[in-house]
CSV table of C-alpha atoms and ligand atoms in Angstrom, one decimal:
chain,number,residue,atom,x,y,z
J,1,MET,CA,-1.2,-18.6,23.8
J,2,GLN,CA,0.3,-15.6,23.0
J,3,ALA,CA,-1.5,-13.2,21.0
J,4,LYS,CA,-2.2,-12.6,17.2
J,5,ALA,CA,1.1,-15.4,16.7
J,6,ASN,CA,1.1,-17.5,13.4
J,7,ALA,CA,0.2,-20.5,13.4
J,8,LEU,CA,3.6,-21.6,11.4
J,9,SER,CA,5.6,-19.9,14.2
J,10,GLN,CA,3.6,-21.6,16.8
J,11,GLY,CA,4.8,-25.5,15.3
J,12,PHE,CA,1.3,-25.8,13.4
J,13,ILE,CA,0.3,-26.5,9.9
J,14,ARG,CA,-2.7,-26.1,8.4
J,15,CYS,CA,-3.9,-28.9,6.3
J,16,HIS,CA,-4.9,-27.0,2.6
J,17,ASP,CA,-7.4,-29.2,1.9
J,18,CYS,CA,-9.3,-29.9,5.4
J,19,GLY,CA,-8.7,-26.9,7.3
J,20,TYR,CA,-7.1,-29.3,9.7
J,21,LEU,CA,-4.8,-28.3,12.6
J,22,VAL,CA,-1.5,-30.4,12.7
J,23,LYS,CA,1.6,-30.0,15.2
J,24,THR,CA,4.7,-30.4,13.6
J,25,VAL,CA,6.7,-31.6,16.1
J,26,ASN,CA,6.8,-34.7,14.9
J,27,GLN,CA,6.9,-33.9,11.4
J,28,PRO,CA,3.8,-35.6,9.8
J,29,SER,CA,4.3,-35.5,5.9
J,30,SER,CA,0.0,-36.4,5.0
J,31,CYS,CA,-2.8,-34.9,7.2
J,32,PRO,CA,-4.6,-37.4,9.5
J,33,ARG,CA,-7.9,-36.3,8.6
J,34,CYS,CA,-7.8,-36.4,5.1
J,35,ASP,CA,-4.5,-37.8,3.9
J,36,SER,CA,-3.4,-34.6,1.2
J,37,HIS,CA,0.2,-33.6,1.7
J,38,LEU,CA,1.1,-30.9,4.7
J,39,HIS,CA,2.9,-28.7,3.7
J,40,ALA,CA,2.5,-25.2,5.6
J,41,ARG,CA,2.4,-22.7,2.7
J,42,HIS,CA,1.7,-23.6,-0.9
J,43,PRO,CA,4.9,-25.1,-2.2
J,44,HIS,CA,6.9,-23.1,-4.9
J,45,SER,CA,4.4,-20.7,-4.5
J,46,LEU,CA,5.8,-17.4,-5.9
J,47,GLN,CA,7.9,-19.5,-8.6
J,48,ARG,CA,4.4,-21.0,-10.0
J,49,THR,CA,2.5,-17.6,-9.5
J,50,THR,CA,5.2,-16.3,-11.8
J,51,ALA,CA,5.5,-18.7,-14.7
J,52,LEU,CA,1.3,-18.8,-14.7
J,53,LEU,CA,1.7,-15.1,-15.0
J,54,LEU,CA,4.2,-14.8,-17.4
J,55,SER,CA,2.7,-17.1,-19.9
J,56,SER,CA,-0.8,-15.1,-19.0
J,57,PHE,CA,1.1,-11.6,-20.3
J,58,LEU,CA,2.0,-13.5,-23.3
J,59,LEU,CA,-1.5,-14.8,-24.2
J,60,TYR,CA,-3.4,-11.7,-23.2
J,61,ILE,CA,-1.4,-10.0,-26.7
J,62,PRO,CA,-2.6,-12.0,-29.6
J,63,ALA,CA,-6.0,-12.4,-27.1
J,64,ASN,CA,-6.8,-8.9,-27.9
J,65,ILE,CA,-5.0,-8.1,-31.5
J,66,PHE,CA,-6.5,-11.1,-33.3
J,67,PRO,CA,-10.4,-11.8,-33.7
J,68,ILE,CA,-12.6,-13.6,-31.2
J,69,MET,CA,-15.5,-13.9,-33.4
J,70,ILE,CA,-16.0,-13.5,-37.4
J,71,VAL,CA,-19.5,-13.1,-38.7
J,72,ASN,CA,-20.0,-14.7,-42.1
J,73,GLN,CA,-22.7,-13.0,-44.4
J,74,PHE,CA,-23.0,-14.0,-47.5
J,75,GLY,CA,-19.4,-15.1,-47.9
J,76,ALA,CA,-18.4,-11.8,-46.4
J,77,GLY,CA,-16.2,-12.4,-43.2
J,78,GLU,CA,-16.8,-9.7,-40.4
J,79,PRO,CA,-14.1,-10.5,-37.7
J,80,SER,CA,-14.3,-8.9,-34.6
J,81,THR,CA,-11.9,-8.4,-31.5
J,82,ILE,CA,-12.9,-8.2,-28.0
J,83,ALA,CA,-12.8,-4.3,-28.0
J,84,GLY,CA,-14.7,-4.6,-31.4
J,85,GLY,CA,-17.3,-6.5,-30.1
J,86,ILE,CA,-17.9,-4.1,-27.5
J,87,VAL,CA,-18.2,-0.8,-29.3
J,88,GLU,CA,-20.7,-2.5,-31.6
J,89,LEU,CA,-22.8,-3.2,-28.5
J,90,ILE,CA,-22.1,0.0,-27.1
J,91,ASP,CA,-23.2,1.7,-30.9
J,92,ALA,CA,-25.9,0.0,-31.3
J,93,GLY,CA,-27.3,1.6,-28.0
J,94,MET,CA,-26.8,-1.7,-25.2
J,95,ILE,CA,-25.0,0.0,-23.0
J,96,PRO,CA,-25.6,-1.7,-20.0
J,97,ILE,CA,-24.9,-4.8,-21.6
J,98,GLY,CA,-21.8,-3.5,-23.6
J,99,LEU,CA,-20.3,-2.1,-20.0
J,100,LEU,CA,-20.8,-5.5,-18.6
J,101,VAL,CA,-18.7,-7.2,-21.3
J,102,LEU,CA,-16.6,-4.8,-21.1
J,103,VAL,CA,-16.0,-5.1,-17.2
J,104,ALA,CA,-15.9,-9.1,-17.6
J,105,SER,CA,-13.7,-9.1,-20.8
J,106,ILE,CA,-11.1,-6.4,-20.3
J,107,LEU,CA,-11.1,-5.1,-16.7
J,108,VAL,CA,-11.2,-7.8,-15.3
J,109,PRO,CA,-8.4,-9.3,-17.0
J,110,SER,CA,-6.1,-6.6,-17.0
J,111,SER,CA,-6.7,-5.7,-13.9
J,112,LYS,CA,-6.4,-9.8,-12.8
J,113,LEU,CA,-2.7,-9.7,-14.5
J,114,ILE,CA,-2.1,-6.3,-13.0
J,115,GLY,CA,-3.0,-7.4,-9.3
J,116,ILE,CA,-1.2,-10.6,-9.6
J,117,SER,CA,1.9,-9.3,-10.4
J,118,LEU,CA,1.9,-6.2,-7.6
J,119,LEU,CA,1.0,-9.0,-4.9
J,120,LEU,CA,4.5,-11.3,-6.0
J,121,LEU,CA,6.2,-7.9,-6.4
J,122,CYS,CA,4.9,-7.6,-2.3
J,123,ALA,CA,5.7,-11.0,-1.7
J,124,HIS,CA,8.9,-11.0,-2.9
J,125,PHE,CA,10.3,-7.7,-1.9
J,126,ARG,CA,8.6,-8.2,1.5
J,127,TRP,CA,6.8,-4.7,1.4
J,128,GLN,CA,5.6,-3.3,4.3
J,129,VAL,CA,2.0,-3.1,3.4
J,130,ASN,CA,-1.3,-3.0,5.4
J,131,ALA,CA,-1.5,-6.8,4.7
J,132,ARG,CA,-5.3,-7.0,5.2
J,133,ARG,CA,-6.1,-4.4,2.6
J,134,TRP,CA,-3.8,-6.9,0.3
J,135,THR,CA,-5.5,-9.9,1.0
J,136,THR,CA,-8.6,-8.0,0.1
J,137,MET,CA,-7.8,-7.4,-3.0
J,138,TYR,CA,-6.0,-11.4,-3.3
J,139,ARG,CA,-9.4,-12.2,-2.3
J,140,VAL,CA,-11.4,-10.2,-5.2
J,141,ILE,CA,-9.0,-11.3,-7.6
J,142,ALA,CA,-9.6,-14.9,-6.9
J,143,PHE,CA,-13.3,-14.1,-6.8
J,144,VAL,CA,-13.9,-12.3,-10.3
J,145,GLY,CA,-11.4,-14.4,-12.0
J,146,ARG,CA,-14.1,-16.8,-13.5
J,147,TRP,CA,-16.0,-14.6,-14.9
J,148,SER,CA,-14.0,-13.6,-17.4
J,149,MET,CA,-15.1,-17.1,-19.1
J,150,LEU,CA,-18.3,-14.6,-20.0
J,151,ASP,CA,-16.6,-13.8,-23.2
J,152,ILE,CA,-16.2,-17.5,-24.0
J,153,PHE,CA,-19.3,-19.4,-23.2
J,154,MET,CA,-20.9,-16.5,-25.6
J,155,ILE,CA,-19.0,-17.2,-28.2
J,156,SER,CA,-20.2,-20.9,-27.9
J,157,ILE,CA,-23.8,-20.2,-27.9
J,158,LEU,CA,-23.7,-17.9,-30.9
J,159,VAL,CA,-21.5,-20.2,-32.8
J,160,ASP,CA,-24.4,-22.6,-32.1
J,161,LEU,CA,-27.6,-20.6,-32.5
J,162,VAL,CA,-26.6,-18.7,-35.6
J,163,ASN,CA,-26.0,-21.3,-38.3
J,164,PHE,CA,-27.8,-20.4,-40.8
J,165,ASN,CA,-27.3,-21.0,-44.7
J,166,GLY,CA,-26.5,-17.2,-45.7
J,167,VAL,CA,-25.4,-15.5,-42.0
J,168,HIS,CA,-23.1,-17.7,-39.6
J,169,ILE,CA,-20.6,-17.0,-37.0
J,170,ILE,CA,-17.2,-18.6,-36.6
J,171,ALA,CA,-14.8,-18.2,-33.4
J,172,GLY,CA,-11.7,-16.6,-34.1
J,173,PRO,CA,-7.8,-17.3,-32.7
J,174,ALA,CA,-8.2,-15.2,-30.2
J,175,ALA,CA,-11.1,-17.0,-28.5
J,176,THR,CA,-8.2,-20.1,-27.4
J,177,ALA,CA,-5.6,-17.5,-26.3
J,178,PHE,CA,-8.0,-15.6,-24.0
J,179,ALA,CA,-9.4,-18.7,-22.5
J,180,ALA,CA,-5.7,-19.5,-21.8
J,181,VAL,CA,-5.2,-16.2,-20.3
J,182,VAL,CA,-8.5,-17.0,-17.9
J,183,ILE,CA,-7.6,-20.5,-17.0
J,184,LEU,CA,-3.9,-20.0,-16.3
J,185,THR,CA,-4.8,-16.4,-14.1
J,186,MET,CA,-7.4,-18.3,-12.0
J,187,PHE,CA,-4.6,-21.1,-11.7
J,188,ALA,CA,-2.2,-18.3,-10.7
J,189,ALA,CA,-4.2,-16.6,-8.1
J,190,GLU,CA,-5.0,-20.0,-6.3
J,191,ASN,CA,-0.9,-20.9,-6.7
J,192,PHE,CA,-0.1,-17.5,-4.9
J,193,ASP,CA,-0.2,-18.1,-1.2
J,194,PRO,CA,-1.5,-15.0,0.8
J,195,ARG,CA,0.0,-15.8,3.7
J,196,LEU,CA,2.9,-14.5,2.2
J,197,LEU,CA,1.9,-11.0,2.4
J,198,TRP,CA,1.5,-11.7,6.4
J,199,ASP,CA,5.2,-13.5,7.0
J,200,ASN,CA,6.7,-10.7,5.5
J,201,GLN,CA,5.2,-7.9,8.1
J,202,GLN,CA,7.4,-7.2,10.6
J,203,ASN,CA,5.4,-5.0,13.0
J,204,LEU,CA,1.8,-6.5,13.4
V,1,MET,CA,-0.6,-36.9,19.3
V,2,ASN,CA,-1.4,-34.7,17.0
V,3,ILE,CA,-4.7,-33.6,18.1
V,4,THR,CA,-4.6,-30.1,18.8
V,5,HIS,CA,-7.3,-27.5,20.4
V,6,TYR,CA,-6.4,-24.4,18.3
V,7,ASP,CA,-7.3,-23.2,14.6
V,8,ALA,CA,-5.5,-21.4,12.1
V,9,CYS,CA,-6.9,-18.7,9.6
V,10,PRO,CA,-6.5,-20.2,6.1
V,11,GLU,CA,-5.4,-16.4,4.5
V,12,CYS,CA,-3.2,-15.3,7.2
V,13,ASP,CA,-2.0,-18.1,9.1
V,14,LEU,CA,-3.4,-16.6,12.4
V,15,LEU,CA,-3.9,-18.9,15.6
V,16,LEU,CA,-6.9,-18.8,17.0
V,17,ASN,CA,-9.3,-20.8,19.6
V,18,PRO,CA,-11.4,-23.0,18.0
V,19,ASN,CA,-14.7,-21.3,16.4
V,20,THR,CA,-17.4,-21.9,18.6
V,21,ALA,CA,-19.6,-20.2,16.1
V,22,SER,CA,-23.5,-21.4,16.5
V,23,VAL,CA,-25.9,-21.7,13.9
V,24,GLY,CA,-26.9,-18.4,12.4
V,25,GLU,CA,-23.5,-16.4,13.6
V,26,LYS,CA,-20.8,-15.9,11.0
V,27,ALA,CA,-16.9,-16.4,12.5
V,28,HIS,CA,-15.0,-14.0,11.1
V,29,CYS,CA,-11.1,-13.6,11.4
V,30,PRO,CA,-9.8,-10.9,13.6
V,31,ARG,CA,-6.9,-10.1,11.6
V,32,CYS,CA,-8.0,-10.4,8.0
V,33,GLY,CA,-11.7,-10.3,8.4
V,34,LEU,CA,-11.7,-13.8,6.3
V,35,LEU,CA,-15.6,-15.5,7.0
V,36,LEU,CA,-14.3,-18.8,9.1
V,37,SER,CA,-17.3,-20.5,9.2
V,38,ARG,CA,-20.5,-20.0,9.0
V,39,PRO,CA,-22.9,-23.1,10.7
V,40,ARG,CA,-26.2,-23.8,9.3
V,41,LYS,CA,-29.2,-25.3,10.5
V,42,ARG,CA,-29.5,-29.2,9.1
V,43,SER,CA,-26.6,-29.0,6.7
V,44,VAL,CA,-26.1,-32.8,6.2
V,45,GLU,CA,-29.8,-33.4,5.5
V,46,ARG,CA,-30.1,-30.1,3.3
V,47,THR,CA,-27.1,-30.4,1.2
V,48,PHE,CA,-28.6,-34.0,0.8
V,49,ALA,CA,-32.0,-33.0,-0.6
V,50,LEU,CA,-30.5,-30.4,-2.5
V,51,SER,CA,-28.1,-32.6,-4.5
V,52,ILE,CA,-30.9,-35.1,-5.2
V,53,ALA,CA,-33.0,-32.0,-6.8
V,54,GLY,CA,-29.5,-30.6,-8.6
V,55,PHE,CA,-28.9,-34.2,-9.9
V,56,ILE,CA,-32.4,-34.7,-11.3
V,57,LEU,CA,-32.4,-30.9,-12.8
V,58,PHE,CA,-29.0,-32.0,-14.1
V,59,PHE,CA,-30.9,-33.7,-16.9
V,60,PRO,CA,-33.4,-31.7,-18.4
V,61,ALA,CA,-31.2,-29.0,-18.6
V,62,ASN,CA,-28.8,-30.5,-20.4
V,63,LEU,CA,-30.9,-32.3,-22.6
V,64,LEU,CA,-34.1,-29.9,-23.3
V,65,PRO,CA,-33.5,-26.9,-25.7
V,66,MET,CA,-32.8,-23.6,-24.0
V,67,VAL,CA,-33.1,-21.1,-26.7
V,68,GLY,CA,-34.6,-21.3,-30.5
V,69,ILE,CA,-34.1,-18.6,-33.0
V,70,THR,CA,-35.5,-17.8,-36.1
V,71,MET,CA,-33.7,-15.8,-38.7
V,72,MET,CA,-34.3,-15.0,-42.2
V,73,GLY,CA,-37.3,-17.7,-42.1
V,74,ASN,CA,-34.7,-19.9,-40.4
V,75,ALA,CA,-35.5,-21.7,-37.2
V,76,ASN,CA,-32.9,-23.5,-35.0
V,77,THR,CA,-32.5,-24.3,-31.5
V,78,GLY,CA,-29.6,-24.6,-29.1
V,79,VAL,CA,-29.3,-27.0,-26.0
V,80,LEU,CA,-26.2,-26.6,-23.7
V,81,TYR,CA,-23.9,-29.4,-25.0
V,82,SER,CA,-24.5,-28.0,-29.2
V,83,GLY,CA,-22.5,-24.8,-28.4
V,84,VAL,CA,-19.7,-27.4,-27.1
V,85,VAL,CA,-20.5,-29.0,-30.6
V,86,ALA,CA,-20.8,-26.3,-32.5
V,87,LEU,CA,-17.4,-25.2,-31.2
V,88,PHE,CA,-15.9,-28.6,-31.7
V,89,ASN,CA,-17.0,-28.4,-35.5
V,90,ASN,CA,-15.3,-25.0,-35.8
V,91,GLY,CA,-11.8,-26.4,-35.2
V,92,MET,CA,-12.2,-24.8,-31.9
V,93,VAL,CA,-10.8,-28.0,-29.6
V,94,ALA,CA,-9.2,-26.6,-26.6
V,95,VAL,CA,-12.5,-24.0,-26.5
V,96,ALA,CA,-14.8,-26.8,-27.1
V,97,THR,CA,-13.0,-28.3,-24.2
V,98,VAL,CA,-13.1,-25.8,-21.3
V,99,VAL,CA,-17.0,-25.4,-22.2
V,100,PHE,CA,-17.7,-28.8,-21.8
V,101,LEU,CA,-15.6,-29.1,-18.3
V,102,ALA,CA,-16.8,-25.6,-16.9
V,103,SER,CA,-20.6,-25.7,-17.7
V,104,ILE,CA,-21.4,-29.8,-18.8
V,105,LEU,CA,-18.9,-32.5,-16.6
V,106,PHE,CA,-17.6,-30.3,-13.6
V,107,PRO,CA,-21.0,-29.5,-12.4
V,108,LEU,CA,-22.2,-32.9,-13.1
V,109,VAL,CA,-19.3,-34.6,-10.9
V,110,HIS,CA,-19.3,-31.8,-8.5
V,111,ILE,CA,-23.2,-32.6,-7.8
V,112,ILE,CA,-22.8,-36.3,-7.5
V,113,LEU,CA,-19.7,-35.7,-5.5
V,114,SER,CA,-22.1,-33.4,-3.2
V,115,LEU,CA,-24.8,-36.3,-3.3
V,116,LEU,CA,-22.6,-39.5,-2.5
V,117,ILE,CA,-20.8,-37.4,0.9
V,118,SER,CA,-24.0,-36.1,2.4
V,119,GLY,CA,-25.9,-39.3,1.4
V,120,HIS,CA,-23.0,-41.2,3.4
V,121,LEU,CA,-23.4,-38.9,6.2
V,122,TYR,CA,-26.8,-38.6,6.3
V,123,PHE,CA,-27.2,-42.4,6.9
V,124,ASN,CA,-24.4,-42.4,9.1
V,125,TYR,CA,-22.5,-44.7,6.3
V,126,PRO,CA,-18.3,-44.8,6.5
V,127,ASN,CA,-16.7,-45.0,3.2
V,128,ARG,CA,-13.0,-44.6,2.9
V,129,TYR,CA,-13.0,-42.5,-0.1
V,130,LEU,CA,-15.5,-39.5,1.7
V,131,ALA,CA,-12.0,-37.9,2.3
V,132,HIS,CA,-11.2,-38.0,-1.2
V,133,TRP,CA,-14.1,-37.3,-2.3
V,134,MET,CA,-14.6,-34.2,-0.4
V,135,ARG,CA,-11.3,-33.2,-1.0
V,136,TRP,CA,-11.8,-33.4,-5.4
V,137,MET,CA,-15.3,-31.3,-4.5
V,138,HIS,CA,-13.3,-28.6,-2.8
V,139,HIS,CA,-10.8,-28.6,-5.8
V,140,LEU,CA,-13.8,-28.1,-8.3
V,141,ASP,CA,-15.9,-25.4,-6.4
V,142,GLU,CA,-14.4,-22.9,-8.4
V,143,TRP,CA,-14.5,-24.6,-12.1
V,144,VAL,CA,-18.1,-24.9,-11.8
V,145,MET,CA,-19.5,-21.8,-13.7
V,146,LEU,CA,-23.1,-22.2,-14.2
V,147,GLU,CA,-24.0,-18.7,-13.3
V,148,VAL,CA,-20.8,-17.2,-15.7
V,149,TYR,CA,-22.8,-19.5,-18.3
V,150,MET,CA,-26.1,-18.3,-18.0
V,151,LEU,CA,-25.1,-14.5,-18.0
V,152,SER,CA,-23.2,-15.4,-21.3
V,153,ILE,CA,-27.1,-16.6,-22.2
V,154,ILE,CA,-28.4,-13.4,-21.0
V,155,VAL,CA,-25.5,-11.2,-23.2
V,156,ALA,CA,-26.2,-13.5,-26.4
V,157,CYS,CA,-29.6,-13.1,-26.3
V,158,VAL,CA,-29.4,-9.5,-25.5
V,159,LYS,CA,-27.2,-9.4,-28.9
V,160,LEU,CA,-29.4,-11.3,-31.3
V,161,MET,CA,-32.8,-9.6,-29.9
V,162,SER,CA,-32.5,-7.5,-32.3
V,163,LEU,CA,-31.6,-9.4,-35.4
V,164,ALA,CA,-34.0,-12.3,-35.1
V,165,LYS,CA,-37.0,-13.9,-33.0
V,166,LEU,CA,-36.2,-15.5,-30.0
V,167,GLU,CA,-37.9,-18.2,-27.8
V,168,PHE,CA,-37.3,-19.4,-24.7
V,169,GLY,CA,-37.3,-23.5,-24.0
V,170,TRP,CA,-37.8,-25.5,-20.8
V,171,GLY,CA,-34.3,-26.8,-20.9
V,172,LEU,CA,-33.5,-22.7,-20.2
V,173,TYR,CA,-36.0,-23.3,-16.9
V,174,ALA,CA,-34.2,-26.3,-15.4
V,175,PHE,CA,-30.7,-24.8,-16.2
V,176,ILE,CA,-32.1,-21.7,-14.3
V,177,ALA,CA,-33.6,-24.0,-11.4
V,178,LEU,CA,-30.1,-25.9,-11.5
V,179,ILE,CA,-28.1,-22.4,-10.9
V,180,VAL,CA,-31.0,-21.8,-7.9
V,181,VAL,CA,-30.6,-25.4,-6.3
V,182,THR,CA,-26.5,-25.2,-6.8
V,183,THR,CA,-26.6,-22.2,-5.3
V,184,LEU,CA,-28.3,-22.9,-2.4
V,185,LEU,CA,-26.3,-26.2,-2.4
V,186,THR,CA,-23.1,-24.7,-2.0
V,187,GLY,CA,-24.1,-22.1,0.7
V,188,ASN,CA,-25.4,-24.8,3.1
V,189,LEU,CA,-22.8,-27.0,2.6
V,190,ASP,CA,-21.1,-26.3,6.0
V,191,ASN,CA,-16.6,-27.6,5.3
V,192,ASN,CA,-16.2,-27.6,9.1
V,193,LEU,CA,-19.0,-30.1,10.1
V,194,PHE,CA,-18.4,-32.3,7.0
V,195,TRP,CA,-15.3,-32.6,7.7
V,196,GLN,CA,-15.6,-33.1,11.5
V,197,ARG,CA,-18.2,-35.6,10.3
V,198,ILE,CA,-15.9,-37.7,8.3
V,199,HIS,CA,-13.4,-38.0,10.7
V,200,GLN,CA,-16.1,-39.4,13.2
V,201,LEU,CA,-17.3,-41.9,10.9
V,202,SER,CA,-13.5,-43.0,9.6
V,203,ASN,CA,-12.6,-43.4,13.1
V,204,ARG,CA,-15.9,-45.4,14.4
V,205,ASP,CA,-15.1,-47.6,11.2
V,206,ASN,CA,-11.4,-47.9,12.6
V,207,ASN,CA,-12.2,-48.8,16.1
V,208,ALA,CA,-14.8,-51.3,14.6
V,209,SER,CA,-12.4,-53.4,12.8
Q,1,ZN,ZN1,-6.3,-32.6,5.9
Q,2,ZN,ZN1,-6.7,-14.5,8.8
């Protein structure tokens, strides 16, 4: 076995679902172990990721400018955006929780959008980079994505609990947009194939 | 022949010798550093036991009240699913669906699948759907968001603390136990081992018939 060889260049495909290594000589179309479709790299990885990423960018705008939550107090509605909710928490002296929401609802989604864009550019333009570092970045992006659902779950809890005659909370239109951003970026990360970063490196 | 004596890294496609990590060791990819395998002691037995525990805990966690709130003399209690209902009544159908899937349906399906798979492996009972179940479970992994939900409960309670009186119910404790169990479950489920056992079982079944 040649040192540091790509499985694909040696004629092997790793099943994406079960990890079984299959020889490509007789070109099997499905995995002998789990029966799922075999493909050396995620099919249309860059196109799909780009499409999902662009939709997320578009939805990210309404997610941030429209109110995500409206507090109705005795008939008067007080809408708050994602950023507004964080400012309120920090003003009320709840700094650790405010920072937590800041990380989950603003830093994670925005750095995810930028990070996936960079990964796409890197894979598309075949940048010669430290692939190990970029794969780590990909892993971080894939891992933190789900934590942005924090705000959405919190709204569902608040809408449910604060439902009295005088005061009630309702979800705003930004909630739908924000949930869509979180889900689309999760799909985008899932569709990106980090092996493309390694395929493009000429001197490993 | 499709059988090979090699392995490949899922994230950098490096061709590797099959991993020989033993229990308690971790095998990392030498090129990209990915954790390739982490064999666990008695993985099938533990997964089976934890799946049963998780399945039992799922019901109190979903049906018993989690948080009670008293505000200006009015009281209200929240159950796991009542957030979904409230959002739905609010007209936020899409968001309600997402919350329902990530916090109720996917966790339940995930536990049932791991219960079915580990149960079959534990009793060495072949089933032609084992590979399908295993694939579905693998795809669901990321969409089970119980721990994120727990963090949301904490943030919501901190927000409400100064405005209202809060009380915690048995549903919340069951929910915390459910998170502990599912976390242990994912930690103890040895993917490589499970796939090997499923393959062996289906081969044995094919040879027998
Ligand atoms: Zn397979
Ligand atoms: Zn690797």
